[in-house]
mmCIF file with all atom_site columns, C-alpha atoms in Angstrom:
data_model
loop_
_atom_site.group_PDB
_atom_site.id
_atom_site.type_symbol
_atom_site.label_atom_id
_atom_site.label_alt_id
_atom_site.label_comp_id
_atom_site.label_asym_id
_atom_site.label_entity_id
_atom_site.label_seq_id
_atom_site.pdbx_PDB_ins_code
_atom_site.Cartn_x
_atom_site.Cartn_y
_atom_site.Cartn_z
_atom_site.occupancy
_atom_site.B_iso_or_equiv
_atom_site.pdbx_formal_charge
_atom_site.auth_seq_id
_atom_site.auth_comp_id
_atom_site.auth_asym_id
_atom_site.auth_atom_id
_atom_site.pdbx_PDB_model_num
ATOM 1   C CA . UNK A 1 1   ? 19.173  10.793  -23.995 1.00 0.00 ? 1   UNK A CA 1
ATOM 2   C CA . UNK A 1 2   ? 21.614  11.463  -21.204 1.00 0.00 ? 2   UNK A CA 1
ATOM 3   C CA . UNK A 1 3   ? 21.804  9.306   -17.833 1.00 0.00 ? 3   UNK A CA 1
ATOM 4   C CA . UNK A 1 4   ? 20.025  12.557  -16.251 1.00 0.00 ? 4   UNK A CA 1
ATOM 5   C CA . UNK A 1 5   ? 17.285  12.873  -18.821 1.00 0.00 ? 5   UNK A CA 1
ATOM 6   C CA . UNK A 1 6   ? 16.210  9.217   -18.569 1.00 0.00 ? 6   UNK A CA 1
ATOM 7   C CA . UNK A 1 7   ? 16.152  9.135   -14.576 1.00 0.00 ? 7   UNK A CA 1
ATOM 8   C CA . UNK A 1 8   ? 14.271  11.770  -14.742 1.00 0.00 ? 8   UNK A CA 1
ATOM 9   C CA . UNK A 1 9   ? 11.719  10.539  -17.404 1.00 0.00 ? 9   UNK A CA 1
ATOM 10  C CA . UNK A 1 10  ? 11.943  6.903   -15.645 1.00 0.00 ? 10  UNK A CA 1
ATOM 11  C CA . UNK A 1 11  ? 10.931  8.661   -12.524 1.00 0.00 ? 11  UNK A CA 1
ATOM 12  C CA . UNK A 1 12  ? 8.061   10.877  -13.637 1.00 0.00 ? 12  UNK A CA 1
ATOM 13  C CA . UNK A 1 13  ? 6.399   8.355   -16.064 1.00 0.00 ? 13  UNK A CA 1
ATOM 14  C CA . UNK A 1 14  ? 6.253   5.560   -13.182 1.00 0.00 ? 14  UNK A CA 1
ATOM 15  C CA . UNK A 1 15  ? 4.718   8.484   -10.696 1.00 0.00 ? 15  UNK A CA 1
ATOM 16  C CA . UNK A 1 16  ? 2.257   9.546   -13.053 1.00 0.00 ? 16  UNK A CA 1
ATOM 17  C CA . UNK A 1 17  ? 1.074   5.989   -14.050 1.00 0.00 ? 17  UNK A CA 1
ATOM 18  C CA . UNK A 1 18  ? 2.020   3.714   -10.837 1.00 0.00 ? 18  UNK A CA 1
ATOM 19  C CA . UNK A 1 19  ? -1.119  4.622   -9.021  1.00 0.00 ? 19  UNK A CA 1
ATOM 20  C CA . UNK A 1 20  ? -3.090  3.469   -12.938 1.00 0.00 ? 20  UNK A CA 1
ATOM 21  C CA . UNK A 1 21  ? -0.970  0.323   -13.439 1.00 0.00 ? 21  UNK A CA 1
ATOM 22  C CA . UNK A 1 22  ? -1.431  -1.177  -9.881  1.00 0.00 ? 22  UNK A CA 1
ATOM 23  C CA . UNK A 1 23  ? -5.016  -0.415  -9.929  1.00 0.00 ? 23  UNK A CA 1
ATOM 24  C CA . UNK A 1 24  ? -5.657  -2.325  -13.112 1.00 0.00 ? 24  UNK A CA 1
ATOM 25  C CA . UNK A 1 25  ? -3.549  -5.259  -12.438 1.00 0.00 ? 25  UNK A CA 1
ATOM 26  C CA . UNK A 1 26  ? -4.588  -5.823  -8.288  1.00 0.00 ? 26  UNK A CA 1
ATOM 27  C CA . UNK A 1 27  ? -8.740  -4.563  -9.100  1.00 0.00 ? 27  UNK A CA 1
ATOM 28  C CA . UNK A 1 28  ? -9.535  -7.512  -10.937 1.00 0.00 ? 28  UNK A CA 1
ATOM 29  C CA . UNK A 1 29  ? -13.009 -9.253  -11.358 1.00 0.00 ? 29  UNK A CA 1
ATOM 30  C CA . UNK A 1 30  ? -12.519 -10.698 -7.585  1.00 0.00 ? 30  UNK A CA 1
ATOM 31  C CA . UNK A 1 31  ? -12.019 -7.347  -5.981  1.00 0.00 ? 31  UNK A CA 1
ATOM 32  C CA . UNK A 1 32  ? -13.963 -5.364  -8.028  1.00 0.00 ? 32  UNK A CA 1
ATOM 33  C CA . UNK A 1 33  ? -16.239 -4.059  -5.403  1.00 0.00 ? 33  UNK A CA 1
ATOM 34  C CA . UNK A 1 34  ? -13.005 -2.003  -3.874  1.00 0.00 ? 34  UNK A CA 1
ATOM 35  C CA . UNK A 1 35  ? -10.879 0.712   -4.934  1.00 0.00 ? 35  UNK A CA 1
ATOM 36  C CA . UNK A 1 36  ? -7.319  0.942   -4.958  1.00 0.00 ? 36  UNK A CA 1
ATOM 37  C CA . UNK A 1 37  ? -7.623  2.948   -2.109  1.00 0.00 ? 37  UNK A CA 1
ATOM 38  C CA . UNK A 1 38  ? -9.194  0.395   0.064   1.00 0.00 ? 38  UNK A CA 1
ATOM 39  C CA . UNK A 1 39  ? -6.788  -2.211  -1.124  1.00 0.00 ? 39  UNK A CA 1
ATOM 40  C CA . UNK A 1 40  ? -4.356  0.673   0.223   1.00 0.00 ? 40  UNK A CA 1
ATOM 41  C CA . UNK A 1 41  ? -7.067  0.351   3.475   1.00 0.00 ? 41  UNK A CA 1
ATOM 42  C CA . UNK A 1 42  ? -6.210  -3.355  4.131   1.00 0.00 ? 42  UNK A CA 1
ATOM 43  C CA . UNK A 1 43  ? -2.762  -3.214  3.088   1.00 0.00 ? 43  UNK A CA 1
ATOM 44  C CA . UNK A 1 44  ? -2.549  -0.940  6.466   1.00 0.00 ? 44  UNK A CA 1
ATOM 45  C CA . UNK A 1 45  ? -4.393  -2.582  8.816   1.00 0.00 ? 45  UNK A CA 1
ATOM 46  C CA . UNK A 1 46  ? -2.856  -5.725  7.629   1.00 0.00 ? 46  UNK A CA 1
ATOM 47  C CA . UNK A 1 47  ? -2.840  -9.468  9.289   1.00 0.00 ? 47  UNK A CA 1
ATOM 48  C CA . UNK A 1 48  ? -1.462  -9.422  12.095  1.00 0.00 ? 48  UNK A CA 1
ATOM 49  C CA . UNK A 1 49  ? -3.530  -8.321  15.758  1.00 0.00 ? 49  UNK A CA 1
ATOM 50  C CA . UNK A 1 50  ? -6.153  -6.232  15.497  1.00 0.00 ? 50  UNK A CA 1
ATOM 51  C CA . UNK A 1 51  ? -4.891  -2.545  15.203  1.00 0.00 ? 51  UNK A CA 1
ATOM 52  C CA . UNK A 1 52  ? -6.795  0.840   16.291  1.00 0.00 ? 52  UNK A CA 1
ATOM 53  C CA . UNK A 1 53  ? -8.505  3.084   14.276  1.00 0.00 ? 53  UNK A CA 1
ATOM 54  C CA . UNK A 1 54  ? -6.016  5.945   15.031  1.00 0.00 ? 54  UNK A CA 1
ATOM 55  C CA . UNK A 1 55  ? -2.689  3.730   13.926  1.00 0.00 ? 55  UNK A CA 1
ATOM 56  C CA . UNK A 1 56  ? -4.120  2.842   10.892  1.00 0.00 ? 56  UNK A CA 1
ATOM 57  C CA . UNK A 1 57  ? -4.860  6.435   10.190  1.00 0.00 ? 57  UNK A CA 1
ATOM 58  C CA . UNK A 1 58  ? -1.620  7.891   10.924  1.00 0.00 ? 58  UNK A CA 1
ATOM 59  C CA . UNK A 1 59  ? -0.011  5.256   9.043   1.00 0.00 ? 59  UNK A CA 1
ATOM 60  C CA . UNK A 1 60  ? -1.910  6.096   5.970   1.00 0.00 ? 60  UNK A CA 1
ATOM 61  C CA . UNK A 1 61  ? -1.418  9.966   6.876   1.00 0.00 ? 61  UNK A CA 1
ATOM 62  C CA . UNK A 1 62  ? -5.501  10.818  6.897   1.00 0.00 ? 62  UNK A CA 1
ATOM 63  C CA . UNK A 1 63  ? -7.623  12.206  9.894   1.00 0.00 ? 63  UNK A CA 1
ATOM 64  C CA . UNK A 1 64  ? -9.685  9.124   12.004  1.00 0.00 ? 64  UNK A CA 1
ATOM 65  C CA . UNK A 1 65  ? -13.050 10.595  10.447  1.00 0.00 ? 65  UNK A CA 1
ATOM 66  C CA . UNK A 1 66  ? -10.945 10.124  7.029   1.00 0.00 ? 66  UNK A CA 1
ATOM 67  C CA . UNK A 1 67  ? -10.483 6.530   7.828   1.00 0.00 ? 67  UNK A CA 1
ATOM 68  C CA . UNK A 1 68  ? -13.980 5.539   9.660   1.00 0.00 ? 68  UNK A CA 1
ATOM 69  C CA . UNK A 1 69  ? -16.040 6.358   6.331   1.00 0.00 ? 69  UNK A CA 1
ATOM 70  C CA . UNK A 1 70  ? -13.349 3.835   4.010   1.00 0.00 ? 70  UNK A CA 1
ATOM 71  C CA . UNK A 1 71  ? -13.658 1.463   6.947   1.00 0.00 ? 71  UNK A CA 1
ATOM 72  C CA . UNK A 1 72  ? -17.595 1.509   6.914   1.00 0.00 ? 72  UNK A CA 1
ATOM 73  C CA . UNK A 1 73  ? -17.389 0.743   3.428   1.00 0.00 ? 73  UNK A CA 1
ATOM 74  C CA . UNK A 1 74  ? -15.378 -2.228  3.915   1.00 0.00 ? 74  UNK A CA 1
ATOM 75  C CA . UNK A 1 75  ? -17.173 -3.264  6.354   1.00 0.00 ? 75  UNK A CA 1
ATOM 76  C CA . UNK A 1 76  ? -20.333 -3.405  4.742   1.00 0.00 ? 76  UNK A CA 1
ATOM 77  C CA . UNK A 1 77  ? -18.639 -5.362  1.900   1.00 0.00 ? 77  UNK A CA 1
ATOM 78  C CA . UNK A 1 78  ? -17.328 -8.000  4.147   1.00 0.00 ? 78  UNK A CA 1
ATOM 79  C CA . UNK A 1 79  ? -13.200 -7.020  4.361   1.00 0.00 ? 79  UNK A CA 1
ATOM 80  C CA . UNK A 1 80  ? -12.932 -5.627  7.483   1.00 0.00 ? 80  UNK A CA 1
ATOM 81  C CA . UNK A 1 81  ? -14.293 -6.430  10.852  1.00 0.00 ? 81  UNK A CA 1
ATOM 82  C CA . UNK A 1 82  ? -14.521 -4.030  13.777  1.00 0.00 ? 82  UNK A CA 1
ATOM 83  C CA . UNK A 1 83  ? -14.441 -4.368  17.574  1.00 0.00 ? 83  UNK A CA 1
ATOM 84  C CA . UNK A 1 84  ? -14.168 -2.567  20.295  1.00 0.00 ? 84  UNK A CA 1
ATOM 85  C CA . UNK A 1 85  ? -11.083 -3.258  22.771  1.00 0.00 ? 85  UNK A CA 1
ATOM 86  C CA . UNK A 1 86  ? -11.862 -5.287  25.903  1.00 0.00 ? 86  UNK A CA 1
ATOM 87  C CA . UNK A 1 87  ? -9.380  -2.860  27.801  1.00 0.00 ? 87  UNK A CA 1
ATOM 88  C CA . UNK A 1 88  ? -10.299 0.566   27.047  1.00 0.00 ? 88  UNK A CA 1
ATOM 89  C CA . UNK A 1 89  ? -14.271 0.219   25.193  1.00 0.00 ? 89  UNK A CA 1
ATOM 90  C CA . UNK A 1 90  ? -13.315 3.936   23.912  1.00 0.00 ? 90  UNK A CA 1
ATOM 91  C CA . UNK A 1 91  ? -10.797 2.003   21.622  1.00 0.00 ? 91  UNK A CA 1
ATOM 92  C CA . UNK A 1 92  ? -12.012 0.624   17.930  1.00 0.00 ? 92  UNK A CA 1
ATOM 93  C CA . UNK A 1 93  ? -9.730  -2.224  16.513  1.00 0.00 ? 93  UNK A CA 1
ATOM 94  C CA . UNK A 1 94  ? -10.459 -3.426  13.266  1.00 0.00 ? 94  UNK A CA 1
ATOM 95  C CA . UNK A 1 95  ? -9.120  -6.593  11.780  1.00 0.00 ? 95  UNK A CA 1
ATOM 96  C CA . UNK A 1 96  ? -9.123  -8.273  8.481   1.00 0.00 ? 96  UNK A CA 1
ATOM 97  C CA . UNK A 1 97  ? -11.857 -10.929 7.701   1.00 0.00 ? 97  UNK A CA 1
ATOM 98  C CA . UNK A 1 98  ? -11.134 -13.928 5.843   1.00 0.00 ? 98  UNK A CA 1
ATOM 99  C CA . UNK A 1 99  ? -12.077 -12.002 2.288   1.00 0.00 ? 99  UNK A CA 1
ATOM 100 C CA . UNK A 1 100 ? -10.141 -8.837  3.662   1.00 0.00 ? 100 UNK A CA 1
ATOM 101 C CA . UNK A 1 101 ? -7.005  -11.284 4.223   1.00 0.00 ? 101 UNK A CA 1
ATOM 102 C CA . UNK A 1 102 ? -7.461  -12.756 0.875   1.00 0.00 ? 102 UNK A CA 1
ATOM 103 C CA . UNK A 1 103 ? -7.142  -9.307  -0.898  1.00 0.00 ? 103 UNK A CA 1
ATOM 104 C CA . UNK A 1 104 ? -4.424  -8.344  1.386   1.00 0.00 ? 104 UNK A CA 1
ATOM 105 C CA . UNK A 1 105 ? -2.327  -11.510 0.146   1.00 0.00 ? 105 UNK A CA 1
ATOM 106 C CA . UNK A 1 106 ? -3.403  -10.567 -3.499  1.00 0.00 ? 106 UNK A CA 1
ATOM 107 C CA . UNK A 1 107 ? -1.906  -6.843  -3.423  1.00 0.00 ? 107 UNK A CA 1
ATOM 108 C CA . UNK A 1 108 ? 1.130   -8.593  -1.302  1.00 0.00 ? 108 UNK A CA 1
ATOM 109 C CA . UNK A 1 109 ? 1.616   -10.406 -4.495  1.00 0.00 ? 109 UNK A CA 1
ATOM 110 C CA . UNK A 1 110 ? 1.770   -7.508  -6.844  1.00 0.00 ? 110 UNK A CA 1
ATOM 111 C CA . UNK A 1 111 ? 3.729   -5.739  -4.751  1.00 0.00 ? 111 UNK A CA 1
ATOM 112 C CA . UNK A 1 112 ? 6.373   -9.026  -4.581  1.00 0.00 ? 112 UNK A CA 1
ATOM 113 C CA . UNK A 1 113 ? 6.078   -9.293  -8.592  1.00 0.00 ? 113 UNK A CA 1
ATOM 114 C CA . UNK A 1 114 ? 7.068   -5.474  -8.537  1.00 0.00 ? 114 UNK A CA 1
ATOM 115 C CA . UNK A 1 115 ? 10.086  -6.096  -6.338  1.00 0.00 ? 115 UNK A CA 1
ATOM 116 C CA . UNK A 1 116 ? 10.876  -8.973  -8.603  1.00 0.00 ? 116 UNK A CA 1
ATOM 117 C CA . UNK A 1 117 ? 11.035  -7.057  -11.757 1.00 0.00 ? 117 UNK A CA 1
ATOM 118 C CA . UNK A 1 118 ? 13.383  -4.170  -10.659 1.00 0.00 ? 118 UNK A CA 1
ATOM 119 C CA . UNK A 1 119 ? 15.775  -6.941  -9.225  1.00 0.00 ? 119 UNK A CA 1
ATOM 120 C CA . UNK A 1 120 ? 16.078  -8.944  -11.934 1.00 0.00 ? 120 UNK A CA 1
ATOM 121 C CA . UNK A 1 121 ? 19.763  -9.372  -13.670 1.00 0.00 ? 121 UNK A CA 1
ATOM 122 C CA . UNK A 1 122 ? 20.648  -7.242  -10.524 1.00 0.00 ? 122 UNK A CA 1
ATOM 123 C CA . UNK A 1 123 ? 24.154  -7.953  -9.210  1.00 0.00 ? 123 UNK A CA 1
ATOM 124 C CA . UNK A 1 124 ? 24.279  -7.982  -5.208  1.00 0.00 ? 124 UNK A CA 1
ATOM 125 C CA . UNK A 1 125 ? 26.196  -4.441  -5.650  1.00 0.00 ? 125 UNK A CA 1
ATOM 126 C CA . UNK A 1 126 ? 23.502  -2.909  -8.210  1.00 0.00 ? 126 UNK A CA 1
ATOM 127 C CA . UNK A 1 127 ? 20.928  -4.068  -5.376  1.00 0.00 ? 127 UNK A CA 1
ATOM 128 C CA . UNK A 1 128 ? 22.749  -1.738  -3.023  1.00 0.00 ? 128 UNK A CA 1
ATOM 129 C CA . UNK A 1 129 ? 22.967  1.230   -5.176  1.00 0.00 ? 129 UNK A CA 1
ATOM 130 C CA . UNK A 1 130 ? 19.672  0.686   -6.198  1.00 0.00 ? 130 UNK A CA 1
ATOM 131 C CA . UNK A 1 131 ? 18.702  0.550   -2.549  1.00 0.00 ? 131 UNK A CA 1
ATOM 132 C CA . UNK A 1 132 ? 21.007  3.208   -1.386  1.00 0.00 ? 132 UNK A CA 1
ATOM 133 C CA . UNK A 1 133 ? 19.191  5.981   -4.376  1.00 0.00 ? 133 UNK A CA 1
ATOM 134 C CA . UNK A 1 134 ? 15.981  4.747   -3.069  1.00 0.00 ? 134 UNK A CA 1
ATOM 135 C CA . UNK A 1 135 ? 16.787  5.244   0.259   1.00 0.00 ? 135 UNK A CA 1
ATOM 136 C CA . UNK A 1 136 ? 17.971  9.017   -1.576  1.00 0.00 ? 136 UNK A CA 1
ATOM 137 C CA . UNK A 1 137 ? 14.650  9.676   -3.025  1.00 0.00 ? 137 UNK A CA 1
ATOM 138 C CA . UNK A 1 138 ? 12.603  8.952   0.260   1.00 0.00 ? 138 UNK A CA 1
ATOM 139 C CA . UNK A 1 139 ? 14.392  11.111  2.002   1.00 0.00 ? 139 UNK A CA 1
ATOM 140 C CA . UNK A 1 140 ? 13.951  13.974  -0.656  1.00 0.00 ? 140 UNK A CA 1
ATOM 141 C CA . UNK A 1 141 ? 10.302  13.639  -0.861  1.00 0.00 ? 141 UNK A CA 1
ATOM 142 C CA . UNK A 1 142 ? 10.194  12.972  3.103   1.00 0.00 ? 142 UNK A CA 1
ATOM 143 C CA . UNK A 1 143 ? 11.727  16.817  2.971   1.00 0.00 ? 143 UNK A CA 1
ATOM 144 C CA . UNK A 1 144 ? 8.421   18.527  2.019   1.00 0.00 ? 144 UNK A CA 1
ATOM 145 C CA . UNK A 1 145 ? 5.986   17.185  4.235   1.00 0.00 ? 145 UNK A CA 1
#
């Protein structure tokens, strides 16, 4: 098999599966009251301040409605919290809770395993190119939305 053949195998094999694979190894018997999807959820709204309902969404790329019906969810199940903003009470912030932060830090640490595994017996150059045909691929995919 050619350079082309296996890129191109490499590439969709890991697309078809990633979404699989990641679910099975960050859904374990801790987490198993949440999707993938929701892990996606507090991977967004992250740990730092609070952040609005319509940030979130855009950063995820789905409509606020979209967003408030995975967020009600996780609230109910005790990951998220939700307040409204003390400056503008129009405004809906939601924040992790301590359980939210906890399976934030857990799909962190998949994601840093990940990184890990496509660096290792890297040279600093093959970290570049690597980086570089990356960067390549965004920007192709980036073309059709």
């Amino acid at each position: 098999m050619d350079s082309y053949d296996t890129i191109s195998d490499l590439l969709v094999n890991l697309f078809n599966e990633i979404m699989d694979i990641e679910e099975k190894a960050i859904i374990t018997e801790e987490f198993q009251d949440i999707t993938n999807n929701d892990m996606h959820i507090i991977a967004a709204i992250g740990i730092d301040l609070p952040r609005n309902m319509t940030a979130v969404a855009r950063s995820l790329s789905v409509t606020v409605g979209t967003l408030t019906i995975a967020i009600n969810n996780l609230v109910k199940k005790g990951y998220v919290s939700r307040a409204r903003s003390a400056e503008d009470r129009r405004v809906v912030l939601i924040s992790l809770t301590e359980k939210g932060r906890k399976a934030y830090f857990h799909h962190e640490e998949f994601h840093r395993k990940m990184v890990e595994a496509a660096l290792r017996e890297l040279n600093d150059d093959q970290v570049q190119v690597l980086v570089k045909a990356l960067m390549n691929l965004k920007e192709f995919f980036y073309s059709y939305k």
